[in-house]
Coordinates of C-alpha atoms in Angstrom, one line a residue:
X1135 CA -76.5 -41.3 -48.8
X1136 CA -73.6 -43.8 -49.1
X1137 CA -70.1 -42.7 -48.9
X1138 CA -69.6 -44.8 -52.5
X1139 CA -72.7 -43.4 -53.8
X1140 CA -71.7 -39.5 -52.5
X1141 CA -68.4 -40.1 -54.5
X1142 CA -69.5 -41.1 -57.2
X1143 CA -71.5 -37.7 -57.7
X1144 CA -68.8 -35.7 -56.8
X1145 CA -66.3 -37.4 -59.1
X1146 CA -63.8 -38.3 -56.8
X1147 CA -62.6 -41.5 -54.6
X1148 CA -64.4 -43.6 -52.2
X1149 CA -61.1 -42.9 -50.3
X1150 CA -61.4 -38.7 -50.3
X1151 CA -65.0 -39.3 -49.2
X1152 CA -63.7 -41.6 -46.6
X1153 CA -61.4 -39.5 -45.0
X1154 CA -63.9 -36.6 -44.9
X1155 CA -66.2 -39.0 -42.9
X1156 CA -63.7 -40.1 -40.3
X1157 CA -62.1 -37.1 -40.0
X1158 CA -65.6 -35.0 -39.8
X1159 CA -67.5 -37.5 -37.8
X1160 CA -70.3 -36.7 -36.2
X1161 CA -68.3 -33.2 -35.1
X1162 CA -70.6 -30.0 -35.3
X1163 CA -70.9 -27.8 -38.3
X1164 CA -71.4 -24.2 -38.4
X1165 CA -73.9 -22.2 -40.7
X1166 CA -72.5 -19.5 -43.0
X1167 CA -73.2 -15.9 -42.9
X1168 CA -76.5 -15.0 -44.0
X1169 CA -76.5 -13.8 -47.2
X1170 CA -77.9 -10.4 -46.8
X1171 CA -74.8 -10.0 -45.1
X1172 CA -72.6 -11.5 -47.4
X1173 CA -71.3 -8.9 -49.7
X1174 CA -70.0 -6.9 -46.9
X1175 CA -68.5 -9.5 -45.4
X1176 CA -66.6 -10.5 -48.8
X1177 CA -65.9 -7.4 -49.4
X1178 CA -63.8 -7.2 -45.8
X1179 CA -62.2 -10.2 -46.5
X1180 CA -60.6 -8.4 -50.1
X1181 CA -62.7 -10.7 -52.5
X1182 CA -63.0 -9.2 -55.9
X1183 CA -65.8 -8.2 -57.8
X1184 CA -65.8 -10.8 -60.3
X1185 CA -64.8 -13.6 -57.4
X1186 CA -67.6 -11.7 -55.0
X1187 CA -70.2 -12.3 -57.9
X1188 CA -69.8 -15.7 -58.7
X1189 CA -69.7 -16.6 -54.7
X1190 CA -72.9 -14.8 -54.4
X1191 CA -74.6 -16.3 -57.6
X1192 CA -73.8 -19.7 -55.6
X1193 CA -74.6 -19.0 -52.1
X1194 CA -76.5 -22.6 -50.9
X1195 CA -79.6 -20.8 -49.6
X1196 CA -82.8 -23.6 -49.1
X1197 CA -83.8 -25.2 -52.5
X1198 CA -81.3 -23.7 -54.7
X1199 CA -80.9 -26.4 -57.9
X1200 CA -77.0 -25.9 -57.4
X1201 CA -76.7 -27.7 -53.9
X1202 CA -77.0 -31.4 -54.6
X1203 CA -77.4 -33.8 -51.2
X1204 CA -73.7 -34.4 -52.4
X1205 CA -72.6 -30.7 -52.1
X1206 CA -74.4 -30.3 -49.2
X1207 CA -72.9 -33.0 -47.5
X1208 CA -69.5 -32.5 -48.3
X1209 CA -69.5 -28.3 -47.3
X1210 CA -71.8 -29.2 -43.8
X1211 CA -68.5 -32.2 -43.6
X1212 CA -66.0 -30.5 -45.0
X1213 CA -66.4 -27.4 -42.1
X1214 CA -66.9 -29.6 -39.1
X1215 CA -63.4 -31.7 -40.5
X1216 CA -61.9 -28.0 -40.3
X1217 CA -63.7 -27.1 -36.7
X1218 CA -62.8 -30.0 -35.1
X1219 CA -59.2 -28.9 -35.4
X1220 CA -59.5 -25.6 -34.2
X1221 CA -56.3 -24.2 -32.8
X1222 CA -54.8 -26.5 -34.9
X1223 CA -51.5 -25.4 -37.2
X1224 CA -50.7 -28.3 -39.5
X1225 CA -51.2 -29.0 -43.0
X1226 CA -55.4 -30.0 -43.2
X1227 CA -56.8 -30.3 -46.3
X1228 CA -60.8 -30.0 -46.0
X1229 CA -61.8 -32.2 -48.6
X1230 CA -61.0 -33.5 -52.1
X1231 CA -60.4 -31.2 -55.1
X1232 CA -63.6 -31.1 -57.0
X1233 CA -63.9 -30.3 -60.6
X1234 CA -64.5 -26.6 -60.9
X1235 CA -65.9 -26.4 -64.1
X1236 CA -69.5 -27.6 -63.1
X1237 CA -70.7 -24.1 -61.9
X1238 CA -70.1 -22.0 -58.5
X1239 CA -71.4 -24.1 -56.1
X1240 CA -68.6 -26.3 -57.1
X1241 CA -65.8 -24.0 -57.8
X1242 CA -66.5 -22.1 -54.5
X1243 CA -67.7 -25.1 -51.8
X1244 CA -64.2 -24.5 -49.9
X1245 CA -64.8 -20.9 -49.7
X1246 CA -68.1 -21.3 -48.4
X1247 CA -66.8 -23.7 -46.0
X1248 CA -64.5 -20.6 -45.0
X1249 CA -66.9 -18.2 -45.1
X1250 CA -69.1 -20.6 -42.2
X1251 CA -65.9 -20.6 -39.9
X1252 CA -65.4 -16.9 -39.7
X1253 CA -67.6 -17.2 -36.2
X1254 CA -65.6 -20.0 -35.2
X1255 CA -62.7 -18.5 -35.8
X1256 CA -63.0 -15.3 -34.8
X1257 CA -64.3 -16.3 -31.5
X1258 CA -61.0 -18.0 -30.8
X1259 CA -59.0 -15.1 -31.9
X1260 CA -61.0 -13.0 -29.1
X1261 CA -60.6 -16.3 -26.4
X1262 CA -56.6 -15.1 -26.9
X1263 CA -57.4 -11.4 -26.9
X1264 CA -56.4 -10.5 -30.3
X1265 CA -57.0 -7.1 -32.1
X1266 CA -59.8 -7.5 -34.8
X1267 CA -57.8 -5.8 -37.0
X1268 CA -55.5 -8.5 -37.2
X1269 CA -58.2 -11.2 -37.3
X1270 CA -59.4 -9.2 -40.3
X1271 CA -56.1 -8.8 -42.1
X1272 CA -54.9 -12.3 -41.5
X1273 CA -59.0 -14.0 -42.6
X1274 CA -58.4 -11.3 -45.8
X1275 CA -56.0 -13.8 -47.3
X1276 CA -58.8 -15.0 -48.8
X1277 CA -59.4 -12.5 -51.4
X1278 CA -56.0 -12.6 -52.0
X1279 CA -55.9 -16.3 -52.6
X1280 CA -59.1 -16.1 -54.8
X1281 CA -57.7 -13.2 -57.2
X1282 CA -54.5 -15.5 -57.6
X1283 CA -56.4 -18.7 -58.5
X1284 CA -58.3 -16.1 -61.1
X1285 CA -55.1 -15.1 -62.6
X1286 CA -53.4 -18.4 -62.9
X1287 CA -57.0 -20.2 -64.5
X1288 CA -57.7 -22.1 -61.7
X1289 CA -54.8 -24.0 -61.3
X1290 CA -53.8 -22.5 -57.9
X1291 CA -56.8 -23.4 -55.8
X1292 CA -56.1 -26.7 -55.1
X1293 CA -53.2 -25.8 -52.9
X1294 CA -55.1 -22.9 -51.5
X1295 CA -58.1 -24.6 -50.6
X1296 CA -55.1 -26.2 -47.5
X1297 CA -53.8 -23.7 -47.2
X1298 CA -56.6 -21.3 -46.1
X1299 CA -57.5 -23.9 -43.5
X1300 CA -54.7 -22.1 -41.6
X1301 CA -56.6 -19.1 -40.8
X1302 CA -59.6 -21.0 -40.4
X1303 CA -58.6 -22.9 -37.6
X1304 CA -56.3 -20.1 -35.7
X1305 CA -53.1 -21.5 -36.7
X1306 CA -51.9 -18.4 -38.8
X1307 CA -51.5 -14.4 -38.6
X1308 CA -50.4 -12.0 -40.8
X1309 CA -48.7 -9.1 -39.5
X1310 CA -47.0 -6.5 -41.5
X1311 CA -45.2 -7.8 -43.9
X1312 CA -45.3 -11.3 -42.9
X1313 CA -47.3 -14.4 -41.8
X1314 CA -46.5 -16.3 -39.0
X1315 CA -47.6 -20.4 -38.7
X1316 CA -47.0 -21.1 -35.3
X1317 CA -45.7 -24.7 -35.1
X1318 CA -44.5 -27.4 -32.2
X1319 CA -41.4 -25.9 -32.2
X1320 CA -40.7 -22.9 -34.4
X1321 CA -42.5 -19.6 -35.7
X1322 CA -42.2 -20.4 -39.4
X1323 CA -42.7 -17.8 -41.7
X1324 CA -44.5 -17.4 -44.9
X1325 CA -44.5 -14.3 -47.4
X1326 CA -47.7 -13.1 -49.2
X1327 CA -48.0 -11.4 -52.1
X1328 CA -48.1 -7.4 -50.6
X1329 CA -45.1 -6.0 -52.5
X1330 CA -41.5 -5.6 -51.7
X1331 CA -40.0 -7.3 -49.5
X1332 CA -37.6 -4.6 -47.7
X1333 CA -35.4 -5.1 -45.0
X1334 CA -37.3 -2.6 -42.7
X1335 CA -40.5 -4.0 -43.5
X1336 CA -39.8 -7.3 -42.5
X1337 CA -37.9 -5.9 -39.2
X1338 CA -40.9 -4.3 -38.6
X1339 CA -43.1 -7.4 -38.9
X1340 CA -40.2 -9.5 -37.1
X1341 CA -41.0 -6.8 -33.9
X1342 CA -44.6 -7.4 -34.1
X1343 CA -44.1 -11.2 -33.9
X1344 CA -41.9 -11.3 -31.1
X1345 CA -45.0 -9.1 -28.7
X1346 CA -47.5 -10.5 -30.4
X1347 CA -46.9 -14.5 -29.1
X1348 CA -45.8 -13.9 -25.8
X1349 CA -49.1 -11.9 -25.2
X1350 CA -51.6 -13.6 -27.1
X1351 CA -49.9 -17.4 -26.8
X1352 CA -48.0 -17.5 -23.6
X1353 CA -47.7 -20.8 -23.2
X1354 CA -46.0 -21.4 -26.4
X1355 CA -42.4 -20.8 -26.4
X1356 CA -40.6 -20.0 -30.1
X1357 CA -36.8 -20.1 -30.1
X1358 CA -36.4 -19.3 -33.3
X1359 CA -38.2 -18.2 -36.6
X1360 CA -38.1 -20.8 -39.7
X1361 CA -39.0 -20.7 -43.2
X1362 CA -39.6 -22.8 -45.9
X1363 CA -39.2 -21.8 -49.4
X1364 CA -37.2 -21.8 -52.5
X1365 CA -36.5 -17.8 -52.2
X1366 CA -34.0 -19.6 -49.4
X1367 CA -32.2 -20.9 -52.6
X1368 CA -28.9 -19.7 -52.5
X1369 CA -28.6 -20.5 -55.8
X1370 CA -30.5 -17.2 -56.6
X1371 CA -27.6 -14.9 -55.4
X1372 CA -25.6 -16.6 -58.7
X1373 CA -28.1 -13.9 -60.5
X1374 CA -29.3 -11.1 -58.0
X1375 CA -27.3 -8.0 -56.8
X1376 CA -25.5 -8.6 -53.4
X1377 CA -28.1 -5.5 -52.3
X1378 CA -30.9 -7.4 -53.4
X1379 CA -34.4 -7.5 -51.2
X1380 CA -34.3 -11.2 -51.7
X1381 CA -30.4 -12.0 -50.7
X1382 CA -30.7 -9.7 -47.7
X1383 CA -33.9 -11.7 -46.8
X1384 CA -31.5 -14.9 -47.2
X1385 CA -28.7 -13.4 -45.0
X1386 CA -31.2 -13.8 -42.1
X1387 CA -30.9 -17.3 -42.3
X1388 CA -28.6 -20.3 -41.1
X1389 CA -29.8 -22.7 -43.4
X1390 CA -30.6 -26.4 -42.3
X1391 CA -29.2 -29.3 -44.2
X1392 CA -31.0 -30.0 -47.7
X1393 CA -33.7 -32.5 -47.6
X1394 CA -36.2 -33.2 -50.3
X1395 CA -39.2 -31.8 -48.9
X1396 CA -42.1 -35.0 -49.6
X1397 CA -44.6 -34.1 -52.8
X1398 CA -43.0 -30.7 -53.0
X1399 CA -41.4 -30.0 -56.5
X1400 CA -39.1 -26.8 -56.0
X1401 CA -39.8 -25.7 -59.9
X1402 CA -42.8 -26.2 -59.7
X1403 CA -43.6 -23.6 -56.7
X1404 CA -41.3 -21.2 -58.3
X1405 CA -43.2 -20.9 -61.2
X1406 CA -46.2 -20.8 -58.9
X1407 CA -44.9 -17.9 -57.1
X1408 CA -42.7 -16.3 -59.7
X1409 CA -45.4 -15.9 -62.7
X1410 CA -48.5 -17.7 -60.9
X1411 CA -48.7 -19.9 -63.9
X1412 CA -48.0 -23.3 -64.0
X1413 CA -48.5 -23.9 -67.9
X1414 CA -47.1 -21.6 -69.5
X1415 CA -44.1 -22.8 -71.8
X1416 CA -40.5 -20.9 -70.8
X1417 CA -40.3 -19.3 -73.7
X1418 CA -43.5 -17.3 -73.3
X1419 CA -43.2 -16.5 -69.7
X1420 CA -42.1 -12.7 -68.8
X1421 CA -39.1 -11.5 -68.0
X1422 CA -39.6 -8.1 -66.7
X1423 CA -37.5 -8.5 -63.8
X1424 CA -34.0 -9.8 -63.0
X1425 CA -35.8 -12.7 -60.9
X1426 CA -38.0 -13.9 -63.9
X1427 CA -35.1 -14.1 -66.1
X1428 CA -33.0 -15.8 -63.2
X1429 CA -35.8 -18.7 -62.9
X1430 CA -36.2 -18.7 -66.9
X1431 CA -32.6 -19.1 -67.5
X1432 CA -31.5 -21.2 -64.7
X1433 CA -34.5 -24.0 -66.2
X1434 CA -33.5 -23.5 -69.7
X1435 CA -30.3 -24.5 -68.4
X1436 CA -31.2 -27.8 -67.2
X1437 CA -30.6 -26.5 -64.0
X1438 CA -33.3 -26.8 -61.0
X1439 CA -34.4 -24.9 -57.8
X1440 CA -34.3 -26.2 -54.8
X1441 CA -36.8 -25.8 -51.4
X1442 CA -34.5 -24.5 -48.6
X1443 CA -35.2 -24.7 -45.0
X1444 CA -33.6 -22.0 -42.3
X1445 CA -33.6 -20.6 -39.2
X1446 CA -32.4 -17.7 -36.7
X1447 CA -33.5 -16.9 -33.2
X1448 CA -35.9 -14.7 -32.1

C-alpha cells in the first residue's frame, strides 16, 4: 500500500504515516503473545476486566474482519519504530493517535503493539540482570494506564500511548513508590498513581534507586535525581499544611529556574492528574480534598499552575 493511501484509511496525515515509515524502516517486528496465552499475561500486567475483554475481542489473529492491511501495517510498524530504539529513554511516540471510536482493533493497536514487545523487552531487562519482579511491576503500568484512560473517557490515551513506550524500550523502572527514567544526565523521577505519597515511602524507593543503577547500569553515572511536574509548584504550599505529603516532597528539591516547558500546558496536566478529567467544567469537579479545592480555586481565580523543574543529589 502507499503511504498516502495507508493514511487516508487510518484518518490521519501523510506526514504521521511518514514518520512511521522512516522511523520503522525496514527494522524487525516482533509477534505478540499468542492468544491462548493472553489473558494471563493481561492479567499480570493489572489490565481490568472490562479493558482485558475488549483487548481480547480485538486480538489480530489471521483473517479477523477488524485488522485492515492499514491496521496491520501500522501495529507490525508501529513495534519495530519502538524496537529499534530499545534501550532508548526519550520521549517516542509509536505512531499517530487514531480515532478510537471505530472498534477495539483501533482503540487498542498501541497496546498490542506493547503487548508484542514484552519479549523484547524483557529480554533486555535479563541482558542487565534485573529481578523479574521488577520487570513485572514496572511493564504493569499498563493496566494502570488503561484503567485511567477508562475513567477519564478516553481522553488520556493519547499521552499514554508515549508514554508506555518507556517501559517498552527499557528506559523506565518502577520501584516502590517511584519510577525512575534514566536520562543523559539525571535520574528523573515520575510518580504513579499507588497512593500516598509519604516521606518514608519515597526514602524507601530513593534507597532502592541508588543500588539498583549502579548494579544493573554501571556505566551510567547519575549525580542527581530530577523531576518534572507541577506538584514542584510552590505555589501549592499557598494552600497545603507545612506537614503536607506534597510540600515535604517539594522540600527535597532545589528548583531550577522556570522555563516554559514546549507543548506542555501546566493546567492542563493538573487537571489530568488531579481529577483525571480534562472536560469537566470547574464548577462540577470535586473537591473532596484540600488539593482539589487548591487547583479549583487557584483557576477560578484567574490564577495558573506552573510545571517546575528540580533537583538534589543522590
Amino acid at each position: 500500500m502507499e503511504l498516502d493511501d495507508i493514511a487516508a484509511r487510518l484518518g490521519v496525515s501523510v506526514d504521521e504515516v511518514d514518520r512511521v515509515h522512516r522511523l520503522a524502516g525496514d527494522a524487525p517486528s516482533a509477534p505478540l503473545p499468542a492468544r491462548v496465552d493472553a489473558p494471563a499475561i493481561l492479567d499480570r500486567l493489572a489490565v481490568g476486566p472490562d479493558d482485558a475483554a475488549e483487548i481480547m475481542a480485538g486480538w489480530p489473529v489471521l483473517d479477523s474482519p477488524l485488522w485492515t492491511p492499514e491496521l496491520r501495517w501500522l501495529l507490525d510498524r508501529s513495534v519495530a519504530l519502538v524496537r529499534a530504539d530499545l534501550g532508548g529513554f526519550g520521549w517516542l511516540s509509536p505512531g499517530p493517535e487514531l480515532p478510537r471510536d471505530r472498534g477495539p482493533a483501533w482503540r487498542h493497536l498501541y497496546a498490542y503493539a506493547y503487548l508484542a514487545l514484552l519479549e523484547v523487552v524483557s529480554a533486555y531487562h535479563r541482558s542487565h540482570g534485573i529481578e523479574e519482579a521488577v520487570t513485572w511491576t514496572t511493564l504493569a503500568d499498563l493496566g494502570r494506564n488503561l484503567a485511567v484512560d477508562r475513567r477519564m473517557h478516553g481522553e488520556g490515551w493519547p499521552v499514554m500511548q508515549s508514554w508506555l513506550t518507556l517501559h517498552a524500550r527499557g528506559g523506565l523502572y518502577e520501584l516502590g513508590r517511584l519510577q525512575y527514567q534514566r536520562s543523559a544526565t539525571t535520574l528523573d523521577l515520575h510518580i504513579p498513581e499507588s497512593g500516598p505519597l509519604t516521606p518514608d515511602s519515597i526514602d524507601a524507593s530513593l534507597d532502592l534507586a541508588r543500588a539498583f543503577f549502579p548494579r544493573h547500569f554501571p556505566d551510567e553515572h547519575y549525580p542527581a535525581f530530577a523531576c518534572g511536574s507541577w506538584l514542584l509548584d510552590p505555589q501549592l504550599q499557598e494552600y497545603l499544611p507545612a506537614d503536607s505529603n506534597i510540600v515535604k516532597f517539594q522540600q527535597r528539591f532545589e528548583l531550577e529556574p522556570y522555563e516554559q516547558p514546549e507543548g506542555l500546558d501546566a493546567d492542563v496536566e493538573v487537571l489530568r492528574f488531579g481529577f483525571r478529567s480534562l472536560s469537566t467544567p470547574l464548577d462540577q469537579l470535586p473537591r473532596g480534598t484540600v488539593l482539589q479545592r487548591a487547583i479549583i480555586d487557584h483557576l477560578k481565580s484567574g490564577r495558573h499552575w506552573y510545571w517546575r523543574r528540580g533537583h538534589f543529589a543522590i
